[in-house]
PDB file of C-alpha atoms in Angstrom:
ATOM      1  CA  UNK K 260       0.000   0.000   0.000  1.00 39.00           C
ATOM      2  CA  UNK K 261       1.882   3.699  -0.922  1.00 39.00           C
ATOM      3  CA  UNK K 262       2.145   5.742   2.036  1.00 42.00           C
ATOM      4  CA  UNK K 263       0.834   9.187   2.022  1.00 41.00           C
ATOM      5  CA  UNK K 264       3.709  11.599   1.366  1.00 41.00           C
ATOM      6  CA  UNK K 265       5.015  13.233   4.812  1.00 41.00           C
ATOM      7  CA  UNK K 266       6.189  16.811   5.246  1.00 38.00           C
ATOM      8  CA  UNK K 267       9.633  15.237   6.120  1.00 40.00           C
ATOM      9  CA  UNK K 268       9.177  13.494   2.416  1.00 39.00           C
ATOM     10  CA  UNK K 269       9.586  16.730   0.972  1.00 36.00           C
ATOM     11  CA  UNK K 270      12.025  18.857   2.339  1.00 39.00           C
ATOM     12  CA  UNK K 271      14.000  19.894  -1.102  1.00 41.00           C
ATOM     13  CA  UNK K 272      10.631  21.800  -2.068  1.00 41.00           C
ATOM     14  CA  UNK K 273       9.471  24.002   0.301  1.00 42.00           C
ATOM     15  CA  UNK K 274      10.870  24.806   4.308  1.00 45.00           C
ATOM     16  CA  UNK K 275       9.451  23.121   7.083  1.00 43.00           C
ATOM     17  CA  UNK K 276       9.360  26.994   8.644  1.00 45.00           C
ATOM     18  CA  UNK K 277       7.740  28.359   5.306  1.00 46.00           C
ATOM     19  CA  UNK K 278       4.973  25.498   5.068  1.00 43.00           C
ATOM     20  CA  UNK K 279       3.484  26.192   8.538  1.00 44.00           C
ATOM     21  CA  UNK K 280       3.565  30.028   7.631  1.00 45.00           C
ATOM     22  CA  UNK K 281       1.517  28.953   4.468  1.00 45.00           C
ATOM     23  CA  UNK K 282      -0.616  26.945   6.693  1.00 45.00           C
ATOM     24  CA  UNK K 283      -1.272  29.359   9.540  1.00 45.00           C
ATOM     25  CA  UNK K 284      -2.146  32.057   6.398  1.00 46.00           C
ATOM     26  CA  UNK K 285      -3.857  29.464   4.163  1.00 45.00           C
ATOM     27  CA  UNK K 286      -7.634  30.850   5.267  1.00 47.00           C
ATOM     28  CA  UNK K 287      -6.342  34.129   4.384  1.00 43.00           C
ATOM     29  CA  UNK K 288      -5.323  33.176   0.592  1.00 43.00           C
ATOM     30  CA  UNK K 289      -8.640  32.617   0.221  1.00 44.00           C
ATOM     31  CA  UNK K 290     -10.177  35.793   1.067  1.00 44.00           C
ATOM     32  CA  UNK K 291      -8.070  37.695  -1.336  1.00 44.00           C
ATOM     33  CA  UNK K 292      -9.346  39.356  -4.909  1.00 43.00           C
ATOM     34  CA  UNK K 293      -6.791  37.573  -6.554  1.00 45.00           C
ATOM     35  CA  UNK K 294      -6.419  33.938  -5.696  1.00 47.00           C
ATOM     36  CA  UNK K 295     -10.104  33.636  -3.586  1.00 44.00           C
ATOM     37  CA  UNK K 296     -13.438  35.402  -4.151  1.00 45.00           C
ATOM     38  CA  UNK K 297     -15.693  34.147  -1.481  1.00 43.00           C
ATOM     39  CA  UNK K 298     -14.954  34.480   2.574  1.00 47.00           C
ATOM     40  CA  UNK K 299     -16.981  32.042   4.077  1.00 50.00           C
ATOM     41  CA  UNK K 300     -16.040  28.040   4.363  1.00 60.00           C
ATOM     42  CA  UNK K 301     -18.492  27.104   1.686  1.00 66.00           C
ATOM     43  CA  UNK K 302     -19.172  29.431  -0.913  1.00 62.00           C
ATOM     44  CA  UNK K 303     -21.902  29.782  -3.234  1.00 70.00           C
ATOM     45  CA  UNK K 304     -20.706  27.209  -5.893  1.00 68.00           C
ATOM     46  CA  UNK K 305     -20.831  24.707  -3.468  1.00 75.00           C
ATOM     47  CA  UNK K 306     -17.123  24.584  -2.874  1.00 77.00           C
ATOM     48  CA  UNK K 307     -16.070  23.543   0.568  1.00 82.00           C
ATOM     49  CA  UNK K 308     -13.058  25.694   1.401  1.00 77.00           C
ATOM     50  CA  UNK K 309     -12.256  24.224   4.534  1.00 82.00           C
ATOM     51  CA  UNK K 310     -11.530  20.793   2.940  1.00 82.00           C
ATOM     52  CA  UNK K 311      -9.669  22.622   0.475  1.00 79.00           C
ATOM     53  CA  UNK K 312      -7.582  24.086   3.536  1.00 80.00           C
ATOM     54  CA  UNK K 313      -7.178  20.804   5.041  1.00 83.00           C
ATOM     55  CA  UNK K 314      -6.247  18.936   1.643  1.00 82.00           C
ATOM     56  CA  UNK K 315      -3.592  21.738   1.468  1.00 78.00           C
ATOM     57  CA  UNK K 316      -2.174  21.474   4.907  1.00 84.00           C
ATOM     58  CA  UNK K 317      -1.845  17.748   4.182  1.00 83.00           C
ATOM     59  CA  UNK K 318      -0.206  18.320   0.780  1.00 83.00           C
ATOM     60  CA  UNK K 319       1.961  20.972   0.748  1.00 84.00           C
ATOM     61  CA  UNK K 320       3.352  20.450  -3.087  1.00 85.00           C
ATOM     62  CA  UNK K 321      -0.193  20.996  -3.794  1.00 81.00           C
ATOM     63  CA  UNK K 322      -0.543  24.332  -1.836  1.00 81.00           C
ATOM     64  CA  UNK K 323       2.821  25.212  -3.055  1.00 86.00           C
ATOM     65  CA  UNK K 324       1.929  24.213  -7.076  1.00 87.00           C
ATOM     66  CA  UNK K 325      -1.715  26.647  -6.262  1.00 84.00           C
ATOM     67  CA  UNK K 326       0.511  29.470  -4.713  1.00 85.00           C
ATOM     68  CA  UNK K 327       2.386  29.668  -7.575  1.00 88.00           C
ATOM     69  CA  UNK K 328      -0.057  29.628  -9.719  1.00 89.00           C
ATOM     70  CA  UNK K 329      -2.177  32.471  -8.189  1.00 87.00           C
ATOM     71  CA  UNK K 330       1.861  34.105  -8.215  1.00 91.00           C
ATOM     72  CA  UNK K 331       1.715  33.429 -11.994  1.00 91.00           C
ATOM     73  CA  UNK K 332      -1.905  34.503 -12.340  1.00 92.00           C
ATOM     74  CA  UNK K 333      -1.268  37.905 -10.822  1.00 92.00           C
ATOM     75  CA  UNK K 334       1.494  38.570 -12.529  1.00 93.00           C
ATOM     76  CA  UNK K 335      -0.101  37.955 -15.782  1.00 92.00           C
ATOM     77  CA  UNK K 336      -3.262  40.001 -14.311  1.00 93.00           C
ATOM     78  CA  UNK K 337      -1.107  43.243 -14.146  1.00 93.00           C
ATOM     79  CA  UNK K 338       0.833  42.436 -17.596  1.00 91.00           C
ATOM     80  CA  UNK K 339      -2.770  42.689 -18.413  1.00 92.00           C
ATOM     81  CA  UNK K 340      -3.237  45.646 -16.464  1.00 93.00           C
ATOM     82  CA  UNK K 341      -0.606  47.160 -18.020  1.00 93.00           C
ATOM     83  CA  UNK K 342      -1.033  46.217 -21.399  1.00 91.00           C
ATOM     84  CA  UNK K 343      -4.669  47.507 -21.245  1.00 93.00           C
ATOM     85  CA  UNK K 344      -3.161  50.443 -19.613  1.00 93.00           C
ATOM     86  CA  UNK K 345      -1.095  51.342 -22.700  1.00 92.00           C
ATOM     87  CA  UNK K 346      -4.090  50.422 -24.962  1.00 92.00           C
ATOM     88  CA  UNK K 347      -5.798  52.813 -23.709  1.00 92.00           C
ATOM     89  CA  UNK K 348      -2.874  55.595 -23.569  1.00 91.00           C
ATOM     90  CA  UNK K 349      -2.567  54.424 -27.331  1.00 90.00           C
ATOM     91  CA  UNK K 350      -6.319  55.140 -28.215  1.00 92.00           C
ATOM     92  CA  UNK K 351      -6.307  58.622 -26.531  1.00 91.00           C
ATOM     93  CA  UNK K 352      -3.224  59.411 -28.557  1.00 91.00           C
ATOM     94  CA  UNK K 353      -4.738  57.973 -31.684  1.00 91.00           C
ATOM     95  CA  UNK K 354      -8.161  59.856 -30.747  1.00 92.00           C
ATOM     96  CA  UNK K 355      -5.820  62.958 -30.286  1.00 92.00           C
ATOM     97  CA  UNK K 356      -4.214  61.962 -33.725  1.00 91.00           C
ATOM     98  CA  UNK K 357      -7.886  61.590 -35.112  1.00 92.00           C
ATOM     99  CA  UNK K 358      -8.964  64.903 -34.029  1.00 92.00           C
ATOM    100  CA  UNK K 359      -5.805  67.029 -35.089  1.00 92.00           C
ATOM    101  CA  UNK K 360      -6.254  65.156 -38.366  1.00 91.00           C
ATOM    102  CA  UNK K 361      -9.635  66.144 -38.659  1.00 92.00           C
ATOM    103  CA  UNK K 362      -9.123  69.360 -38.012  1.00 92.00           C
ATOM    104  CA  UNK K 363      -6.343  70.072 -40.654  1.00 92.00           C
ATOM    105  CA  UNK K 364      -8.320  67.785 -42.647  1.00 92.00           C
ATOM    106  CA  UNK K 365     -11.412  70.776 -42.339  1.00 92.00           C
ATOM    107  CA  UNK K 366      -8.145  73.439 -42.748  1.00 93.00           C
ATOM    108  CA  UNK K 367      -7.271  72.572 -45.821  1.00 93.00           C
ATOM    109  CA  UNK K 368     -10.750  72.081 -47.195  1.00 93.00           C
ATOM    110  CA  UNK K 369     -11.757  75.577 -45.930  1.00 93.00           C
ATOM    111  CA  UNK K 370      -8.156  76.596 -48.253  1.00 93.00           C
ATOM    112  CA  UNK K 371      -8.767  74.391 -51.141  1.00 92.00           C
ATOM    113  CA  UNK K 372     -12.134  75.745 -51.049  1.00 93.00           C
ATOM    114  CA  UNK K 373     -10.768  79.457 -50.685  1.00 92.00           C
ATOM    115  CA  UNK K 374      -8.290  78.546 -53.613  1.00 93.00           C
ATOM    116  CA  UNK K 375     -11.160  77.562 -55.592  1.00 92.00           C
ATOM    117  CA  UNK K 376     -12.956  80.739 -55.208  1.00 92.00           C
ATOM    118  CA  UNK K 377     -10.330  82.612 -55.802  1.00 92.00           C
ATOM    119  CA  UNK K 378      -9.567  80.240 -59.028  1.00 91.00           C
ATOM    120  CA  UNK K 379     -12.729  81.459 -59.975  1.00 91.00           C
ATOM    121  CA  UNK K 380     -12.583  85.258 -59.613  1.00 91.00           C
ATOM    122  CA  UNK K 381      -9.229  84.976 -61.549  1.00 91.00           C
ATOM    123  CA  UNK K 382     -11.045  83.125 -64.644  1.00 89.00           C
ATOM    124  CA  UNK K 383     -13.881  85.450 -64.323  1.00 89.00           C
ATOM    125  CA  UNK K 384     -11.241  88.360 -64.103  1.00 89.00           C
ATOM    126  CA  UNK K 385      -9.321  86.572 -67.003  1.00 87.00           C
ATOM    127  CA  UNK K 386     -12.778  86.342 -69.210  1.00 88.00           C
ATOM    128  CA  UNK K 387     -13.526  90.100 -68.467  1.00 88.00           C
ATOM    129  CA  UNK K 388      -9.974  91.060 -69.642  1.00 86.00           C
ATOM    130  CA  UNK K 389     -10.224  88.985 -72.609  1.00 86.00           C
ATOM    131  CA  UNK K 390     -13.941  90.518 -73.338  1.00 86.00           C
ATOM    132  CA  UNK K 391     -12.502  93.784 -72.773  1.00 87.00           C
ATOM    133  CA  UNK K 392      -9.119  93.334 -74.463  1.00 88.00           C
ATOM    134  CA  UNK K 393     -10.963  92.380 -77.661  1.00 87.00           C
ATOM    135  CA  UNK K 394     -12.972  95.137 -77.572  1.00 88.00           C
ATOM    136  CA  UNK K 395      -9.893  97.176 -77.099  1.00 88.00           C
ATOM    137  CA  UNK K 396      -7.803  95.730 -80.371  1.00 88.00           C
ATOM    138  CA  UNK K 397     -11.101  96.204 -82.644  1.00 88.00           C
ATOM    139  CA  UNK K 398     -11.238  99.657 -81.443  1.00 87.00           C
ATOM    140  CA  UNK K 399      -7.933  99.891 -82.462  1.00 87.00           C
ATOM    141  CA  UNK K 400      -8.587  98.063 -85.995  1.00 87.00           C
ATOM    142  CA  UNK K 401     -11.246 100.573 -85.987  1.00 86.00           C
ATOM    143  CA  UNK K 402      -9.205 103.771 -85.403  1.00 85.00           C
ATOM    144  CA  UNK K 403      -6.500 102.113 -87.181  1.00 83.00           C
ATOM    145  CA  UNK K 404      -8.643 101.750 -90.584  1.00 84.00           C
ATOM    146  CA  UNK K 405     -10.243 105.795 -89.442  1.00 77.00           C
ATOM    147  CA  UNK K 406      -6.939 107.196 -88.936  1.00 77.00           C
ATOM    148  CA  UNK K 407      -5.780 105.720 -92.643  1.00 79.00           C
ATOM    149  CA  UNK K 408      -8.834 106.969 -93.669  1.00 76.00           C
ATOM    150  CA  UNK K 409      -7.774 110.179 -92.106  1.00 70.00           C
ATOM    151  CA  UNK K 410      -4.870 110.519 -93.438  1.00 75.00           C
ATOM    152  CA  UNK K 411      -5.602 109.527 -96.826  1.00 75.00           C
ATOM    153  CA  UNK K 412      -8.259 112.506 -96.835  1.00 68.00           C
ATOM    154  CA  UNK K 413      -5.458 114.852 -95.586  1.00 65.00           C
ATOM    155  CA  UNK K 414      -3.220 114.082 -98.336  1.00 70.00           C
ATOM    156  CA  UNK K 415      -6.139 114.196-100.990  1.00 67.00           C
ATOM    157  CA  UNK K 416      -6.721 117.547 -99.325  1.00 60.00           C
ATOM    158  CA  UNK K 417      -3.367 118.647 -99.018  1.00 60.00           C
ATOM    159  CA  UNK K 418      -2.618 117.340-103.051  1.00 63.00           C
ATOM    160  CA  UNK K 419      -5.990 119.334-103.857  1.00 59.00           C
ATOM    161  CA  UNK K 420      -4.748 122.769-101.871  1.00 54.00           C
ATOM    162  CA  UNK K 421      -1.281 122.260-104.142  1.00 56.00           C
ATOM    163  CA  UNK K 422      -3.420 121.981-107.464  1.00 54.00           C
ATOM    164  CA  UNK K 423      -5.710 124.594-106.233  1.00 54.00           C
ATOM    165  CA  UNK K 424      -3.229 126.877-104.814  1.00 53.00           C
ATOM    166  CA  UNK K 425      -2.569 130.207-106.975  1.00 53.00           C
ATOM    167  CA  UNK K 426       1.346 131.220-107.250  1.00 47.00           C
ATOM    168  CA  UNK K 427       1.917 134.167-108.606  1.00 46.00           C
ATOM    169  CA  UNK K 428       4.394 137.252-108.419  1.00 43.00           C
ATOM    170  CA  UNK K 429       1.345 139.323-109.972  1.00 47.00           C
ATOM    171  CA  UNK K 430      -0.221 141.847-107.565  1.00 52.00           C
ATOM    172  CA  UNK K 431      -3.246 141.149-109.276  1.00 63.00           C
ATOM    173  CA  UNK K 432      -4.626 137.841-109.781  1.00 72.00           C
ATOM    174  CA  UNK K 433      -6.799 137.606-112.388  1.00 84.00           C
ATOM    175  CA  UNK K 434     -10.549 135.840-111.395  1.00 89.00           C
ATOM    176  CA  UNK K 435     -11.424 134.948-107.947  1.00 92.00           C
ATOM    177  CA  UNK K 436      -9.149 133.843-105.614  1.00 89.00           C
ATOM    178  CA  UNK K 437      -9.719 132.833-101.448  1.00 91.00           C
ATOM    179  CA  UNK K 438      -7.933 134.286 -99.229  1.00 88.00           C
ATOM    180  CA  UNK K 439      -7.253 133.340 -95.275  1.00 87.00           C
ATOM    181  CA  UNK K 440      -7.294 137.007 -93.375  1.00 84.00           C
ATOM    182  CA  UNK K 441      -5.607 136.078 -90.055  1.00 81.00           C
ATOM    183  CA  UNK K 442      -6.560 139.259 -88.622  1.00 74.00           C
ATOM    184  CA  UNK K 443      -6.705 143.420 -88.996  1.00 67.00           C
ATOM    185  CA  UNK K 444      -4.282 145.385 -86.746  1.00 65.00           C
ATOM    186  CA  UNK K 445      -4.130 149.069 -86.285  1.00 58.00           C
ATOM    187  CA  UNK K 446      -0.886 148.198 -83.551  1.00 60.00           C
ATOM    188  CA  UNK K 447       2.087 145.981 -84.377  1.00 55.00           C
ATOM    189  CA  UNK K 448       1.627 145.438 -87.484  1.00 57.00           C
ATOM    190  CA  UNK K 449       4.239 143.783 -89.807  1.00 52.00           C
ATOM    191  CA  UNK K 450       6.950 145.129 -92.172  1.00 51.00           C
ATOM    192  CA  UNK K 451       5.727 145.253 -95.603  1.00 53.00           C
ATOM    193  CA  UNK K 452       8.800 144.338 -96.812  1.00 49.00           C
ATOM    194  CA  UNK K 453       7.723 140.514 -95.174  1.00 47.00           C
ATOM    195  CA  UNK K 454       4.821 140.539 -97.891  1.00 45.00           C
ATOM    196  CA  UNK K 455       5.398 137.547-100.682  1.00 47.00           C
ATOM    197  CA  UNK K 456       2.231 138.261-102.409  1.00 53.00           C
ATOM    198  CA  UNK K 457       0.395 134.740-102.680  1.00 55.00           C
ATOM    199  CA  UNK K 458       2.050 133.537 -99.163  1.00 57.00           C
ATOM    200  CA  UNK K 459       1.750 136.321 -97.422  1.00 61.00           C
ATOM    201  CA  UNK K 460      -0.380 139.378 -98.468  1.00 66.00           C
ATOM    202  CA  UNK K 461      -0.278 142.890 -96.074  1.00 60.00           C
ATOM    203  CA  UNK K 462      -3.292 145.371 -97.062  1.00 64.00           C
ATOM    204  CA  UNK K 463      -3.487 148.442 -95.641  1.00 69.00           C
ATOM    205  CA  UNK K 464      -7.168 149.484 -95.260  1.00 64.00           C
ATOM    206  CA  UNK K 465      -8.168 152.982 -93.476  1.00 68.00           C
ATOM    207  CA  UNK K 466      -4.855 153.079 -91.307  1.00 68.00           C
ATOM    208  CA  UNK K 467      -5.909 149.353 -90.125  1.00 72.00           C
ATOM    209  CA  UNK K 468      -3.102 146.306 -91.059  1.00 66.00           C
ATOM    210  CA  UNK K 469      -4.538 143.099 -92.686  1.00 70.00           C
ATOM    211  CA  UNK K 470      -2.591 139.952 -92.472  1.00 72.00           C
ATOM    212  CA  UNK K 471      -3.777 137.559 -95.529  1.00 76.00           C
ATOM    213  CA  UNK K 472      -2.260 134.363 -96.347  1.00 78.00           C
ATOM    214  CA  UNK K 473      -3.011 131.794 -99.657  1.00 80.00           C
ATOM    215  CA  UNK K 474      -4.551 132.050-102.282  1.00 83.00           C
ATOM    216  CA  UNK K 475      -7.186 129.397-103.403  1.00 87.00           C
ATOM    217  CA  UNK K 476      -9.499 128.422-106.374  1.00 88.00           C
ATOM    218  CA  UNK K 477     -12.231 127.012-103.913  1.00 89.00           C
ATOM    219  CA  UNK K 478     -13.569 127.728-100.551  1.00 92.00           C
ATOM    220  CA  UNK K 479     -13.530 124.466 -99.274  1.00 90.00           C
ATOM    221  CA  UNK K 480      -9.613 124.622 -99.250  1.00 88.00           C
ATOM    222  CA  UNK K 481      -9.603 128.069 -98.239  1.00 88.00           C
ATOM    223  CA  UNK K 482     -12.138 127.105 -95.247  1.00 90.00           C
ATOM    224  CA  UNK K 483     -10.018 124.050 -94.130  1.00 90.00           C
ATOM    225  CA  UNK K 484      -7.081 126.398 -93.928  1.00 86.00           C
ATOM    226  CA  UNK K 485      -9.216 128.834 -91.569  1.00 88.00           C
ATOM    227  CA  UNK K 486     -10.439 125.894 -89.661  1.00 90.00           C
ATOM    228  CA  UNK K 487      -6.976 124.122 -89.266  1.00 86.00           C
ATOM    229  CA  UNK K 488      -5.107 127.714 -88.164  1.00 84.00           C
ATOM    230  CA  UNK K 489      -7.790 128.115 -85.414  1.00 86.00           C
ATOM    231  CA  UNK K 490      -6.666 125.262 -83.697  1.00 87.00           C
ATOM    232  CA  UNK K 491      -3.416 126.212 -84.050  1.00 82.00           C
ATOM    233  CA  UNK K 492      -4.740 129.061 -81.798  1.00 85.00           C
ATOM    234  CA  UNK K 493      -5.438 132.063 -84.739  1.00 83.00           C
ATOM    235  CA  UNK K 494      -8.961 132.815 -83.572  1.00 86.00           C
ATOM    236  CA  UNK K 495     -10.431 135.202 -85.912  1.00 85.00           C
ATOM    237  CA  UNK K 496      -9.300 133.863 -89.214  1.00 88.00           C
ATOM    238  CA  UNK K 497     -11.741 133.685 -91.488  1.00 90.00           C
ATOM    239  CA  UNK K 498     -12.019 133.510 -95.102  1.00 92.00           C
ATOM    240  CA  UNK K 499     -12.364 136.251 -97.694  1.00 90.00           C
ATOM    241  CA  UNK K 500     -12.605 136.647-100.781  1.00 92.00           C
ATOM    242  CA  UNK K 501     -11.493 138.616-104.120  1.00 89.00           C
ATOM    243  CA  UNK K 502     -12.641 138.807-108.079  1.00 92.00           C
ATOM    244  CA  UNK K 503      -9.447 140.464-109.771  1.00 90.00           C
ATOM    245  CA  UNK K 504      -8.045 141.622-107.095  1.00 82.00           C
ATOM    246  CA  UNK K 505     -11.082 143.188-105.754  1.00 89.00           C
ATOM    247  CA  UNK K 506     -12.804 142.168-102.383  1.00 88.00           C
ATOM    248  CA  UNK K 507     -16.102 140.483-103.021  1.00 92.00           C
ATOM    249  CA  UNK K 508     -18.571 138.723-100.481  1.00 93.00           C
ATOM    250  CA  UNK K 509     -18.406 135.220-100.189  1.00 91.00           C
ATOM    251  CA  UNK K 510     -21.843 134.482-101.539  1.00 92.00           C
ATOM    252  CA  UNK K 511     -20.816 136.151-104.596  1.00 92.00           C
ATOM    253  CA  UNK K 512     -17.517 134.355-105.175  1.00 91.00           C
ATOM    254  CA  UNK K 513     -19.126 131.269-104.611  1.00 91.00           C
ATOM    255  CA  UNK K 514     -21.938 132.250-107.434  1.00 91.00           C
ATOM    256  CA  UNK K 515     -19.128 133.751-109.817  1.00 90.00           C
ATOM    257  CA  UNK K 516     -17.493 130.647-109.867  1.00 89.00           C
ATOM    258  CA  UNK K 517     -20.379 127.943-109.282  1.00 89.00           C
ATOM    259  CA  UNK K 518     -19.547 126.252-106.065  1.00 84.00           C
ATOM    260  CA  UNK K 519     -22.616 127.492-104.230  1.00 70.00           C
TER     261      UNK K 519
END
C-alpha cells in the first residue's frame, strides 16, 4: 500500500518553517481578490473551502503548485493591467491623432475651397480682360482703318490745296481767288517788306493792317485752312474773298465761280 507523502518526504521543495507560515495564512489566501473570491467556508458554488484548507495542509506540493499559480496569475493580471493600460494611452493618442487630423483635414478644405474661389474670380477676371481686351484691339482696328482713312483725306486735301493753290508774283490775280485774313491790326503790325504776295499778303485798309495768307481756287480749301489755323490758336481767321483783285462777299464768289 503507498504511504501518504510526509512533510519530512519533501524537504527539497518548500521549508518546514515556510509550510506552517503557508498553513497558519492558508484561510487568508482565500479571502483575497486575486487567488479567492468568497470568505466564508463554503461558498456559493458549493465549494467547501475548509476541505480545500485541510487537503492543502496535508499536501503541501499541492498548496505550493496553487501558490504559484495564483503568483503566476497575478502577474499575468497586471501584464494585463498594463497592457490595457497602454491600450488605452494608445487610443487617446490615436483619438488625439484623429482629431488634429480632422481638423487640418477641415483646414485645408476651408483653403482648397478658398483657392477655388479665388480660381474662380481669376477666370472670371481673365474672361472680363479677354472681353474687354478684344474690344480694345477692334477699337484699335477701328481707329487704325479711321486714322488711314484720315490721313488719306489729308493728303487728298493737301494734293488738292497744291493743285488749287494760286502762285503768282502778280499783284493782281486775275478771277477769284480765297484768301485766309488772319486778322486786322491798327498796332504791331508787320513790315511790308515781309509781304510775298500769294504767301503772305499785307493790305493796308483805313490806317488798319490786314494779315492775308493763300490764295485758293475754292472755298472748301480756303475754309479748311481757316479751320486748321484756329486750332493752331489764330482765332479770328476767317475767309475772304477777291474777283481780280477786288474784295467780293463770299456768296458772290461762290456764285461767280459755281460752287454754291
Amino acid at each position: 500500500m503507498v504511504q501518504p507523502k510526509s512533510i519530512a518526504h519533501i524537504p527539497q521543495l518548500i521549508p518546514m518553517q515556510k509550510i506552517f507560515s503557508l498553513l497558519l495564512f492558508t484561510p487568508l489566501l482565500f479571502l483575497t481578490p486575486s487567488c479567492a473570491k468568497k470568505t466564508v467556508a463554503v461558498g456559493d458554488d458549493g465549494v467547501d473551502w475548509a476541505a480545500k484548507a485541510r487537503q492543502y495542509r496535508d499536501d503541501p506540493a499541492s498548496l505550493r503548485l496553487f501558490t504559484e499559480q495564483c503568483q503566476e496569475n497575478e502577474m499575468k493580471l497586471l501584464a494585463v493591467q498594463r497592457e490595457l493600460m497602454e491600450l488605452r494611452n494608445e487610443r487617446s493618442t490615436t483619438n488625439q491623432a484623429v482629431t488634429n487630423a480632422q481638423s487640418q483635414a477641415a483646414q485645408v478644405q476651408q483653403q482648397r475651397q478658398a483657392l477655388e474661389n479665388e480660381v474662380a474670380q481669376l477666370r472670371q477676371y481673365t474672361q472680363t480682360s479677354q472681353g474687354e481686351l478684344t474690344q480694345l484691339r477692334q477699337q484699335t482696328q477701328t481707329l487704325g482703318v479711321e486714322n488711314a482713312q484720315l490721313k488719306q483725306q489729308l493728303a487728298t486735301m493737301a494734293a488738292s490745296q497744291r493743285n488749287d493753290q494760286v502762285d503768282t508774283d502778280e499783284a493782281v490775280v486775275q478771277g477769284v481767288v480765297f484768301q485766309v485774313q488772319l486778322g486786322a491790326y491798327v498796332k504791331n503790325t508787320l513790315n511790308p517788306e515781309l509781304a510775298t504776295e500769294n504767301a503772305l499778303e499785307l493790305q493796308d485798309q483805313n490806317g488798319m493792317q490786314k494779315v492775308v495768307v493763300s490764295q485758293f481756287r475754292t472755298y472748301s480749301n480756303a475754309a479748311y485752312l481757316r479751320d486748321r489755323l484756329k486750332q493752331m490758336g489764330v482765332k479770328d481767321a476767317f475767309v475772304v474773298a477777291k474777283n481780280n483783285g477786288q474784295r467780293v462777299t463770299i456768296p458772290e464768289a461762290l456764285q461767280m465761280t459755281g460752287q454754291n
